[in-house]
Short mmCIF file of C-alpha atoms in Angstrom, two decimals:
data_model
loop_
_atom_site.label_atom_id
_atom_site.label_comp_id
_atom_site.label_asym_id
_atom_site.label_seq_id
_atom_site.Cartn_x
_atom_site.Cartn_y
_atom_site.Cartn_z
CA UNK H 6 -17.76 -67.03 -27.48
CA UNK H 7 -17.15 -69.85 -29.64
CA UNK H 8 -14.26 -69.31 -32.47
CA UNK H 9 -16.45 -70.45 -35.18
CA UNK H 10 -19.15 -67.39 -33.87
CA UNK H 11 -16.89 -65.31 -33.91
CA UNK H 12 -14.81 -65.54 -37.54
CA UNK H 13 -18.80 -65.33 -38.66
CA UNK H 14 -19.26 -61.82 -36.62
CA UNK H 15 -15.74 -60.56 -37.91
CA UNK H 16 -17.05 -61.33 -41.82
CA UNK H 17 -20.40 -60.02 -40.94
CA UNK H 18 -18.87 -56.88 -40.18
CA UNK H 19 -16.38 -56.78 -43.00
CA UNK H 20 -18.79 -57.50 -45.56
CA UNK H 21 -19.91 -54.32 -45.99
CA UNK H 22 -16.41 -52.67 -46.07
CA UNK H 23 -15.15 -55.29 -48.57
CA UNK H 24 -18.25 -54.15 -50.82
CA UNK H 25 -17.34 -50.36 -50.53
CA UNK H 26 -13.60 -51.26 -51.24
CA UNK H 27 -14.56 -53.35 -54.35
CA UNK H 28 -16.53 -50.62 -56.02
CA UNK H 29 -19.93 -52.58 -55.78
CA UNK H 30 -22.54 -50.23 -55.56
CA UNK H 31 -25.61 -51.27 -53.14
CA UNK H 32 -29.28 -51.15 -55.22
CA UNK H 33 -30.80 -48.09 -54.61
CA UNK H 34 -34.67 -47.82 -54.34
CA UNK H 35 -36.62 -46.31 -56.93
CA UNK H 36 -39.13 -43.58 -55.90
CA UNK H 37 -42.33 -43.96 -57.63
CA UNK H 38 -42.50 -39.54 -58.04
CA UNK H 39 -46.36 -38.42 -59.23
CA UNK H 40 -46.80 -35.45 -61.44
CA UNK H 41 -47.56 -33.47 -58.26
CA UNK H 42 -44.84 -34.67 -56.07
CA UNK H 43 -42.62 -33.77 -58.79
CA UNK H 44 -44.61 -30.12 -58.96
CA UNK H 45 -43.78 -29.81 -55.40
CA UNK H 46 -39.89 -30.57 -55.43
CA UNK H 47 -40.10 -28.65 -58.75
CA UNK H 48 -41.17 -25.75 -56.67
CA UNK H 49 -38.85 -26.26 -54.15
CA UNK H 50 -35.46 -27.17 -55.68
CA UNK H 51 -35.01 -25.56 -59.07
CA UNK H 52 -32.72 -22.74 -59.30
CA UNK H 53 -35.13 -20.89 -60.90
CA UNK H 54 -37.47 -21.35 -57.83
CA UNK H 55 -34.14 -20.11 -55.91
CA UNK H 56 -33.72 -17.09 -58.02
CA UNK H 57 -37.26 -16.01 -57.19
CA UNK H 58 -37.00 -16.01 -53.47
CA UNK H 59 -33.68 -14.07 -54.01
CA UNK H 60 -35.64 -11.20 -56.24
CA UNK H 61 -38.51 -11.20 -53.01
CA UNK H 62 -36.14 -11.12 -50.51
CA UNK H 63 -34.28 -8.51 -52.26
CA UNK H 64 -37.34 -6.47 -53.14
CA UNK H 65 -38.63 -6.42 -49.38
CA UNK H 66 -35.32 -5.29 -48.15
CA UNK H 67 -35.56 -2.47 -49.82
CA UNK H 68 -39.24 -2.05 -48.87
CA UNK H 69 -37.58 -2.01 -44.92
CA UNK H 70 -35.19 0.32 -46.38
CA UNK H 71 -37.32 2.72 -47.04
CA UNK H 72 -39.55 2.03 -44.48
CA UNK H 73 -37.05 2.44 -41.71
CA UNK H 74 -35.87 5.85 -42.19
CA UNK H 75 -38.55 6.90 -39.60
CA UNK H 76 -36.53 5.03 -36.88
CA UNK H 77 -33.63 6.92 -35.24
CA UNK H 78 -30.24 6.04 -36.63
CA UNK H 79 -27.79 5.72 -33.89
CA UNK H 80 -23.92 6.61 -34.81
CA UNK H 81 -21.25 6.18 -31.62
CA UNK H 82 -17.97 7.75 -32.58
CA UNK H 83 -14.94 10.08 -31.46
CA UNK H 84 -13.59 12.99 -32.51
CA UNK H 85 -9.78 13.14 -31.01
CA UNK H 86 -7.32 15.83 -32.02
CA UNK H 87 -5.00 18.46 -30.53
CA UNK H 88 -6.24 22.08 -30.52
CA UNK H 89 -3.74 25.31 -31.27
CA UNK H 90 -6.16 28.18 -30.29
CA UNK H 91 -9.99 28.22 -30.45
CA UNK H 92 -11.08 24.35 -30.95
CA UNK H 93 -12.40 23.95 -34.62
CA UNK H 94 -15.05 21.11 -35.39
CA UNK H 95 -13.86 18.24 -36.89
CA UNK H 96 -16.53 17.24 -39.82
CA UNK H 97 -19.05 19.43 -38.50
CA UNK H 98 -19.00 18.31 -34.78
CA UNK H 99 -16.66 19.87 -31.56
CA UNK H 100 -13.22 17.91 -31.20
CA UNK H 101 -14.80 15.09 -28.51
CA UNK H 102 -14.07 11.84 -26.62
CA UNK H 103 -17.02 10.53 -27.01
CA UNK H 104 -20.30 11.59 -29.69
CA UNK H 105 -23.60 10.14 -30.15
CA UNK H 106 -25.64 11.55 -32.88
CA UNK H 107 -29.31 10.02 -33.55
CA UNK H 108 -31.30 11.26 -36.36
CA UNK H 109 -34.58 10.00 -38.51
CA UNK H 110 -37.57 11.03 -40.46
CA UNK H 111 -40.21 13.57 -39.18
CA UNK H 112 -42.51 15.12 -41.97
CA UNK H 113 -41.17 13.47 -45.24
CA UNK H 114 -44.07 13.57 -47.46
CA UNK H 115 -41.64 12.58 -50.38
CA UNK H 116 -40.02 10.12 -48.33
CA UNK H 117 -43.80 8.89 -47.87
CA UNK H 118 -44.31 8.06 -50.76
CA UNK H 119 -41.09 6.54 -51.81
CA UNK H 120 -42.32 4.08 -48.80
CA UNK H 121 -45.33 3.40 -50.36
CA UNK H 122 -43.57 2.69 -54.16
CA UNK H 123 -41.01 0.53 -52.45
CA UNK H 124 -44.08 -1.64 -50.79
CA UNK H 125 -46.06 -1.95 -54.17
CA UNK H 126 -42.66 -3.16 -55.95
CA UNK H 127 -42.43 -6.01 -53.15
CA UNK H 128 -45.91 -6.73 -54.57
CA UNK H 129 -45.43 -6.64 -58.33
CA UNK H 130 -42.19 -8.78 -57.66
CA UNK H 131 -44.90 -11.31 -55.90
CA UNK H 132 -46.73 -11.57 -59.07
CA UNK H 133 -43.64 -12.00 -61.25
CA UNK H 134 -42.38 -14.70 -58.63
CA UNK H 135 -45.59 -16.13 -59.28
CA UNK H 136 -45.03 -16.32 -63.21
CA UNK H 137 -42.01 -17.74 -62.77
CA UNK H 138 -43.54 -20.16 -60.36
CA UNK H 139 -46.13 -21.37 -63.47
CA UNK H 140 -43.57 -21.42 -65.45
CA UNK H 141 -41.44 -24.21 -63.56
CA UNK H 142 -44.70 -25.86 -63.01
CA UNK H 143 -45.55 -25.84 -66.71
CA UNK H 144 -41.82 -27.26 -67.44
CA UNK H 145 -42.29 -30.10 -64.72
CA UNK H 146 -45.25 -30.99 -66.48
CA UNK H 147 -44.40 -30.86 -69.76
CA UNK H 148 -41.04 -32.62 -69.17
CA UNK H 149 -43.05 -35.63 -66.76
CA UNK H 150 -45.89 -35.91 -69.48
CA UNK H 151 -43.32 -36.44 -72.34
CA UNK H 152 -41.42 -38.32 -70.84
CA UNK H 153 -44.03 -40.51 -70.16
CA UNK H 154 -44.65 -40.83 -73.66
CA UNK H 155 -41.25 -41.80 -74.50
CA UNK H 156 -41.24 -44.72 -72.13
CA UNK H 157 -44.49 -46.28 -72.90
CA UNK H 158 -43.85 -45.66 -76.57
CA UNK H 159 -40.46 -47.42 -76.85
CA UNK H 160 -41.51 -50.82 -76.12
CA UNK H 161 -44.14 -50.37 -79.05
CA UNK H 162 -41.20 -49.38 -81.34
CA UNK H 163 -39.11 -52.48 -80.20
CA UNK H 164 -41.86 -54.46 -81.38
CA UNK H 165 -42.08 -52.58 -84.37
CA UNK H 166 -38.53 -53.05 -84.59
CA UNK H 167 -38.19 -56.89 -84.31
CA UNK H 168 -41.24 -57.18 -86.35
CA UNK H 169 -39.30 -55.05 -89.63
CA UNK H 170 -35.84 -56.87 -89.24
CA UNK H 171 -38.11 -60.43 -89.82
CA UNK H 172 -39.38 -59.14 -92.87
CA UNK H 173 -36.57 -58.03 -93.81
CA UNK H 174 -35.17 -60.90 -93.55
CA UNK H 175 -38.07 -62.87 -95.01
CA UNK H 176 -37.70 -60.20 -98.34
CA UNK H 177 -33.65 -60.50 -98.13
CA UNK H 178 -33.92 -64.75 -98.74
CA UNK H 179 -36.63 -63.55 -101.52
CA UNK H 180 -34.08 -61.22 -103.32
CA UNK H 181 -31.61 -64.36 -103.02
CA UNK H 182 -33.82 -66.72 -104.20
CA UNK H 183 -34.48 -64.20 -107.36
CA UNK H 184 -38.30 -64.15 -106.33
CA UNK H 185 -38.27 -60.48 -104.89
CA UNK H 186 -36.06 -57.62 -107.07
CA UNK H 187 -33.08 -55.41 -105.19
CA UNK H 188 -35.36 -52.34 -104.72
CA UNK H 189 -38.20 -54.39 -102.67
CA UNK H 190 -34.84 -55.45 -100.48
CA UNK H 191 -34.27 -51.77 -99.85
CA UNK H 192 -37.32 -50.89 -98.87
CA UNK H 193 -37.11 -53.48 -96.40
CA UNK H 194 -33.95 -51.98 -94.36
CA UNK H 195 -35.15 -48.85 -94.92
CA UNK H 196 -38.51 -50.00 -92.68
CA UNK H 197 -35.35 -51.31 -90.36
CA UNK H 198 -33.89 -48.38 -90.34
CA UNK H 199 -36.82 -45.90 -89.63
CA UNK H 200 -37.88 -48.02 -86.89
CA UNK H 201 -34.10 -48.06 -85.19
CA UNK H 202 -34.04 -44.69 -85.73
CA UNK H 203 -36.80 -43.96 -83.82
CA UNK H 204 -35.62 -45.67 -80.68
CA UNK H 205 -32.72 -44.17 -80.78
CA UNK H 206 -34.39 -41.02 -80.86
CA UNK H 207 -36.81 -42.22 -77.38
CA UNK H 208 -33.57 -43.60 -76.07
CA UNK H 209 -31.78 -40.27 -75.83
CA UNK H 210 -35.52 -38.41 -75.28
CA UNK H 211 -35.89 -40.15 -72.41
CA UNK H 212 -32.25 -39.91 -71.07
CA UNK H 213 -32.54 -36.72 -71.65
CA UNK H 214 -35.72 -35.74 -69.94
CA UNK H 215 -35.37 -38.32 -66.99
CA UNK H 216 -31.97 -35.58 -66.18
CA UNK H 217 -33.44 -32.84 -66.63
CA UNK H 218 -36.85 -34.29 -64.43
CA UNK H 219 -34.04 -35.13 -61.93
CA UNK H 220 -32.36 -31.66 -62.40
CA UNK H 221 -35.77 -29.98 -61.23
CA UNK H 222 -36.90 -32.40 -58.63
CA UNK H 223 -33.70 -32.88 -56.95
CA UNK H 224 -34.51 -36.79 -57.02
CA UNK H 225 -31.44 -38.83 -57.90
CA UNK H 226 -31.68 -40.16 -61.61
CA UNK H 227 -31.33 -43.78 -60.86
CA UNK H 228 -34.32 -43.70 -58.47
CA UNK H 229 -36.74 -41.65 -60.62
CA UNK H 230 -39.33 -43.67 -61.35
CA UNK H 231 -42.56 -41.65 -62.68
CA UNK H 232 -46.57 -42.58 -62.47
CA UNK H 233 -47.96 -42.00 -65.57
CA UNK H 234 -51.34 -42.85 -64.24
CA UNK H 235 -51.31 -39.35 -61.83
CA UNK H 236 -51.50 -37.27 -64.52
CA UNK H 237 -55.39 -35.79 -64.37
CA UNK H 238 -57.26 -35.31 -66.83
CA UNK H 239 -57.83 -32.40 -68.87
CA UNK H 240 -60.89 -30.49 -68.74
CA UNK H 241 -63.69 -29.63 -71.49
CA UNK H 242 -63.56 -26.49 -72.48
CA UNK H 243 -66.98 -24.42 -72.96
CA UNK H 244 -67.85 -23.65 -76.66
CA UNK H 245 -68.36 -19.91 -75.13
CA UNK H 246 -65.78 -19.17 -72.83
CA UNK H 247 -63.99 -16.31 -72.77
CA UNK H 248 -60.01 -17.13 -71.99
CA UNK H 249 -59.13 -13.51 -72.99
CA UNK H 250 -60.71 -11.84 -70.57
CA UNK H 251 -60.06 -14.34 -68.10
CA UNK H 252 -56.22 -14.32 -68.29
CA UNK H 253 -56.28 -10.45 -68.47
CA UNK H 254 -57.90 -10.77 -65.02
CA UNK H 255 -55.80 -13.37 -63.25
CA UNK H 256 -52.22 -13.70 -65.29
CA UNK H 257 -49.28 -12.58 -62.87
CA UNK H 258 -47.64 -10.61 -65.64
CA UNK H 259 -50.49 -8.32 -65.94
CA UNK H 260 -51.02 -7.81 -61.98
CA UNK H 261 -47.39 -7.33 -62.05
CA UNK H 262 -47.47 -4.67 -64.45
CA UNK H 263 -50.24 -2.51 -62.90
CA UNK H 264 -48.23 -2.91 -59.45
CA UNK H 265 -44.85 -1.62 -60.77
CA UNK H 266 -47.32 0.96 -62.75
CA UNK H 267 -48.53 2.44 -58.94
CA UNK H 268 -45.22 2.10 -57.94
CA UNK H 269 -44.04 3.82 -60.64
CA UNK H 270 -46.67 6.79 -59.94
CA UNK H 271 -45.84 6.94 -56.55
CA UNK H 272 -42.25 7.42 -57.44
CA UNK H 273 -42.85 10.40 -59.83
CA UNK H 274 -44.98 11.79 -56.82
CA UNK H 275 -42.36 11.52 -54.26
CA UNK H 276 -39.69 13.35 -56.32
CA UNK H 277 -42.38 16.18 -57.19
CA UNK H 278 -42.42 16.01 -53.33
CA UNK H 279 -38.59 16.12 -52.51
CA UNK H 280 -38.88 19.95 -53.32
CA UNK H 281 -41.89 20.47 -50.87
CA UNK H 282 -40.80 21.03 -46.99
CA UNK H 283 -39.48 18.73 -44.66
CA UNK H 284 -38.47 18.00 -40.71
CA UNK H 285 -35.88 15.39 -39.32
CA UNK H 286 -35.47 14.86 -35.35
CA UNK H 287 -31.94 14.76 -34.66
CA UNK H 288 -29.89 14.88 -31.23
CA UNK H 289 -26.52 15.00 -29.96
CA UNK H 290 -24.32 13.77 -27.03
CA UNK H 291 -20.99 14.78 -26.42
CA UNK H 292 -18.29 14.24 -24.11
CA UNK H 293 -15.31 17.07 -24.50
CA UNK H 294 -11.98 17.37 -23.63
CA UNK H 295 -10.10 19.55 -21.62
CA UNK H 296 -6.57 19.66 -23.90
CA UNK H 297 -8.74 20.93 -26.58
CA UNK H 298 -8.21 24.48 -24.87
CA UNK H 299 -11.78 24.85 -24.39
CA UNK H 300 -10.83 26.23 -20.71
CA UNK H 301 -8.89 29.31 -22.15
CA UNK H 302 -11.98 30.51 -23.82
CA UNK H 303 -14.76 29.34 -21.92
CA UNK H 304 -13.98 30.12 -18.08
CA UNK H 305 -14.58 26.66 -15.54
CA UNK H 306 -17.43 27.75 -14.32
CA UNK H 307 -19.04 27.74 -17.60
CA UNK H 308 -17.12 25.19 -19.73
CA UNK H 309 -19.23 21.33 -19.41
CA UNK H 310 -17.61 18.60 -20.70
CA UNK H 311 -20.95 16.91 -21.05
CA UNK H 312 -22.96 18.82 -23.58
CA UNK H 313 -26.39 17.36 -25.51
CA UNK H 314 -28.77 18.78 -27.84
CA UNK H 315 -31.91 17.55 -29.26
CA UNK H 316 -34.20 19.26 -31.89
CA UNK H 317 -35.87 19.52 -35.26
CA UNK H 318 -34.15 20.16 -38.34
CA UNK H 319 -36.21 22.15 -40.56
CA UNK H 320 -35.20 21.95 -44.60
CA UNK H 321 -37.29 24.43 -47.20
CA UNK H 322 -36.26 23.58 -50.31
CA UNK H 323 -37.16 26.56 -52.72
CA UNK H 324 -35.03 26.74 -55.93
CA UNK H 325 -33.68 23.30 -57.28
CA UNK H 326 -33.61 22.60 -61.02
CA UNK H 327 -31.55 19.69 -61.14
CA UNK H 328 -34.46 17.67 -58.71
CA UNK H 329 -37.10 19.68 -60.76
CA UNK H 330 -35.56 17.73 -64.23
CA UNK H 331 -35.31 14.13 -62.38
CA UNK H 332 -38.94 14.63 -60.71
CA UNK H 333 -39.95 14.89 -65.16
CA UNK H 334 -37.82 12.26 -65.80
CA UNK H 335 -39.78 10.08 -63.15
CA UNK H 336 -43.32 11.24 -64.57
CA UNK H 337 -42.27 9.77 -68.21
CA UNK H 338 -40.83 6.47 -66.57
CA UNK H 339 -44.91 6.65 -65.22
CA UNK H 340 -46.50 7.20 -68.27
CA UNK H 341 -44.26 4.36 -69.80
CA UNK H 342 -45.41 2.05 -67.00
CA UNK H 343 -48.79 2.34 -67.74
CA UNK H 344 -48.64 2.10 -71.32
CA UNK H 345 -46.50 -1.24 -70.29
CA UNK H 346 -49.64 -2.28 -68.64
CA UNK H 347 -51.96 -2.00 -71.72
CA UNK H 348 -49.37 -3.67 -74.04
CA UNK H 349 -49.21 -6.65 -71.25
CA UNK H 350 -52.71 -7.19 -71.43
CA UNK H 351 -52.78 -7.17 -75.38
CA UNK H 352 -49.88 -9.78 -75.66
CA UNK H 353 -51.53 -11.64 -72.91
CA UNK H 354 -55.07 -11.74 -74.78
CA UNK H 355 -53.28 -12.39 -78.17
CA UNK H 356 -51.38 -15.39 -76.42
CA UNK H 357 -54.35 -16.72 -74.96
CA UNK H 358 -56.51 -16.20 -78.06
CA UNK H 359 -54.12 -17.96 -80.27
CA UNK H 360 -53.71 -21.06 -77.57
CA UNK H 361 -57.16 -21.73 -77.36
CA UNK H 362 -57.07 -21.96 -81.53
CA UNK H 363 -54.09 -23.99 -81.50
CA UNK H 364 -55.93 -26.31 -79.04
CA UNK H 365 -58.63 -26.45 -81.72
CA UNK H 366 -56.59 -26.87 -84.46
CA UNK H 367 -54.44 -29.99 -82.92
CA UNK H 368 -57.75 -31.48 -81.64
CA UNK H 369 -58.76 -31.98 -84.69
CA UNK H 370 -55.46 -32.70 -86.00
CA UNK H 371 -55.31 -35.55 -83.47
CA UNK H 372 -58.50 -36.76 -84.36
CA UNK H 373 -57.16 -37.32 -87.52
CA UNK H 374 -54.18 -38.96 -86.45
CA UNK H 375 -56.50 -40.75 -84.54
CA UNK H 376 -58.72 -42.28 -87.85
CA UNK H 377 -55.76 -42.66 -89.97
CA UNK H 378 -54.05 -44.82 -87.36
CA UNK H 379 -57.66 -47.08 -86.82
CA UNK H 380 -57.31 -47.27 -90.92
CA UNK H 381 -54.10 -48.51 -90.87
CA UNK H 382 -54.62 -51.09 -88.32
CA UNK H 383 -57.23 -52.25 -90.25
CA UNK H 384 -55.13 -52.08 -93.30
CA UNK H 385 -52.77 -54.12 -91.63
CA UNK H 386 -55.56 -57.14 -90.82
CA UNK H 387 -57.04 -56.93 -94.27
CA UNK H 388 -53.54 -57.44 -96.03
CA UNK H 389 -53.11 -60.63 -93.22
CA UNK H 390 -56.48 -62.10 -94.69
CA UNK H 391 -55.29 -61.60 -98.03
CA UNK H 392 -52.01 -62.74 -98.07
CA UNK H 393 -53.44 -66.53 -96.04
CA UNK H 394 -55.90 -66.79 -99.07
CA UNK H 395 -53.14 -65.90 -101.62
CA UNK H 396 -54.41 -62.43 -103.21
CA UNK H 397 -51.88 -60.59 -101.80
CA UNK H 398 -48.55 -60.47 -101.67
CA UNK H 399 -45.60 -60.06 -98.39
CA UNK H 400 -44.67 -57.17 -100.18
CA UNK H 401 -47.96 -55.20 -99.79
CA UNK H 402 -48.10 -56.58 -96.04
CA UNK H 403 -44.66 -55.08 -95.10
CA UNK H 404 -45.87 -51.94 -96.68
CA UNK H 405 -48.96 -52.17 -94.59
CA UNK H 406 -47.08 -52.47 -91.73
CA UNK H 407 -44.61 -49.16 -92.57
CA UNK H 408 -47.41 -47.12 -93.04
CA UNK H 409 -48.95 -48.42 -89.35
CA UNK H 410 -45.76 -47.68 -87.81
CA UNK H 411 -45.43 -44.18 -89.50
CA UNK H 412 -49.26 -43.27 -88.70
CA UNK H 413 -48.43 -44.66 -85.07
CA UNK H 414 -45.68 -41.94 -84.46
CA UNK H 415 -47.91 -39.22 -85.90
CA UNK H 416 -50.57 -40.21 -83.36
CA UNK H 417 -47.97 -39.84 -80.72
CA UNK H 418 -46.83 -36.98 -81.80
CA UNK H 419 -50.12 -35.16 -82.28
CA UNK H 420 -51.03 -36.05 -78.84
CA UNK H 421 -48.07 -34.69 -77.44
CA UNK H 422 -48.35 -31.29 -79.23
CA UNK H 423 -51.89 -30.92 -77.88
CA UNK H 424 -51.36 -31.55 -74.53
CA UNK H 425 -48.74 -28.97 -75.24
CA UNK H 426 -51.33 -26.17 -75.71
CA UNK H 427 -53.89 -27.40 -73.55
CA UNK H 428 -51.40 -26.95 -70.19
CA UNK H 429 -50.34 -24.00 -71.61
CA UNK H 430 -53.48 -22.58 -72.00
CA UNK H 431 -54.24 -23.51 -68.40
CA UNK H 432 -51.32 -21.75 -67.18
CA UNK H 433 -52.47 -18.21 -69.35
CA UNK H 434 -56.13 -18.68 -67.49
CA UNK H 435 -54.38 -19.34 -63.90
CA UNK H 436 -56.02 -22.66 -63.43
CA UNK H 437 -52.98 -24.60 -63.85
CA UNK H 438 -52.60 -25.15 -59.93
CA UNK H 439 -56.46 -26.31 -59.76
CA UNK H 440 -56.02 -28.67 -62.35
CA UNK H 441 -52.72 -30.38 -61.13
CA UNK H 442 -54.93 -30.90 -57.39
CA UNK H 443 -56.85 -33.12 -59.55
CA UNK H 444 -54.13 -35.49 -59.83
CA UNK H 445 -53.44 -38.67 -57.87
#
């Protein structure tokens, strides 16, 4: 190898160290994230979404818990200890080397029962997860749309910007020059002002939300890069539909209340039950030993050190007024569970009642935004006309152009707040999902 090859090989190779040591960051590449990619990682990374699979794993647990109590429960053990006279038992069992005990369910109607509660709360806590699922999915969306507003508002407000520090700088030589009074020259930098405010305002927005995208998504911040273009469409909605009854019929937090309702009613049944008779299989294997003085009372031909028993163990509960209170107690916590499930399904048909209003109210509220935006702009090219033939003044144009910029933001605004209610009225009539597999 040639010298001069390889000094080039030895920088190639400490280029990249030199970089590190220097602090110099390499570019990293943006990753264009549509609204249902983001959904997706959404689902998949929040801690919310992590908190959910927690509560199921924890609610089927205890469904297994429950459930298991029909298999045999194996215990190995020993019960050593010196003897002085006839061998006592040691926590109910014969002094022993060795003891296996096995023991589980046989008739348990109660028991039965609490099974069956236990595998309707897994359930219920499958519809809540599933709330809470449309809920991160309705924050994703939210936070992607606005901050897609944000970003493709604030290069319209630089403009804006630029365009209200030239007149007021056209108005301040005017107020020099004696032509325009002091008050006009205020009015100017307060139009600079209102306008810097405002990007301020999308400046930390959109800082704000691109964190809190990243937060959700697990995508690093300085790669984020959103498609405003995958966000779908929003469907008409029929002049006759009924939301109401729709929501009642599909929305997790009602099918979660009528689940934990059964559940509930199962419960109250199984402690009723707990007083009613039951039988447990349970055997026994013991290996005893002979400096427990067993041979002094039990003569060798008779004494085994190896002893078993297997059998049923019979319980008839018959007088019990401490399980009799708690078996009442559990019949009001049913009642209370299904009066839960009526007041769910009022507050979810209020809720979706009053969203499909608000939608109708901030329709037309945006359609008025809408026209008194159009009017401006033409506001805006009338006052141009008239101040090239001379019937106007600069004044009334700058003041055009304030009330453009001011009907602009209320546009923005307005169509904001109704995409607002429209995706949360999707999410109250369960076609949230549907509509996001629209999407690019």
């Amino acid at each position: 190898m040639k010298p001069a090859q390889g000094l080039v090989r030895v920088c190639l190779y400490a280029l990249p160290i030199i970089l590190l040591a220097q602090g110099t960051a390499f570019p990293v590449t943006a990753e264009t994230l549509s609204l249902k990619r983001a959904v997706q990682l959404a689902l998949a990374h929040s801690p919310a979404a992590g908190e959910a699979s927690a509560d199921n794993q924890r609610a089927f647990a205890s469904y297994r818990e429950a459930k298991d109590q029909y298999l045999p429960q194996f215990l190995i053990g020993s019960g050593l200890g010196d003897s002085w006279g006839y061998p006592l038992s040691l926590e109910g069992s014969a002094p022993s080397l060795v003891n296996v005990t096995a023991q589980s369910a046989l008739f348990n109607p109660a028991l039965r029962d609490f099974v069956h509660a236990a595998r309707l709360e897994y359930k219920a806590i499958g519809e809540e997860n599933k709330d809470r699922h449309n809920q991160i999915t309705q924050d994703t969306v939210l936070t992607y749309i606005e901050l897609a507003k944000w970003e493709q508002e604030i290069d319209q407000l630089r403009q804006h910007h630029e365009e209200a520090l030239k007149a007021q700088e056209i108005v301040d030589q005017r107020v020099q020059a004696g032509v325009d009074s002091e008050q006009i020259g205020k009015q100017a930098r307060l139009a600079a002002a209102r306008t810097s405010l405002r990007i301020i305002q999308a400046e930390g927005a959109i800082d704000v939300l691109r964190t809190n995208l990243s937060q959700l998504t697990g995508v690093p911040v300085n790669s984020l890069q959103i498609a405003p273009d995958s966000v779908p469409g929003f469907p008409e909605i029929p002049a006759n539909s009924d939301e109401s009854t729709k929501a009642e019929e599909s929305n997790p937090a009602v099918l979660h209340a009528q689940q934990h309702a059964i559940a509930q009613s199962f419960r109250a049944r199984a402690e009723h039950r707990s007083l009613w008779p039951s039988a447990d299989f349970a055997t026994q294997y013991a290996v005893l030993a002979k400096f427990n003085n067993w041979t002094q009372f039990f003569p060798n031909n008779v004494f085994q050190r190896n002893n078993a028993t297997v059998g049923v163990v019979l319980r008839f509960p018959f007088f019990n007024p401490s399980q009799h209170a708690h078996a009442q107690a559990a019949d009001a916590e049913a009642i209370r569970a299904t009066k839960e499930v009526d007041a769910t399904k009022n507050q979810v048909s209020q809720q979706t009642l009053k969203l499909r209003r608000s939608v109708e109210q901030l329709r037309a509220a945006q359609e008025v935004s809408e026209l008194e935006y159009e009017i401006a702009q033409s506001n805006v090219q009338t006052m141009d006309i008239k101040i090239k033939s001379g019937t106007s003044t600069i004044n009334e144009g700058d003041q055009a152009r304030v009330d453009l910029f001011e009907k602009y933001n209320a546009l923005q605004d307005a169509n904001f707040q109704l995409i607002q209610a429209r995706v949360g009225l999707l999410r109250a009539t369960g076609e949230l999902e549907s509509w996001l597999d629209q999407g690019k």
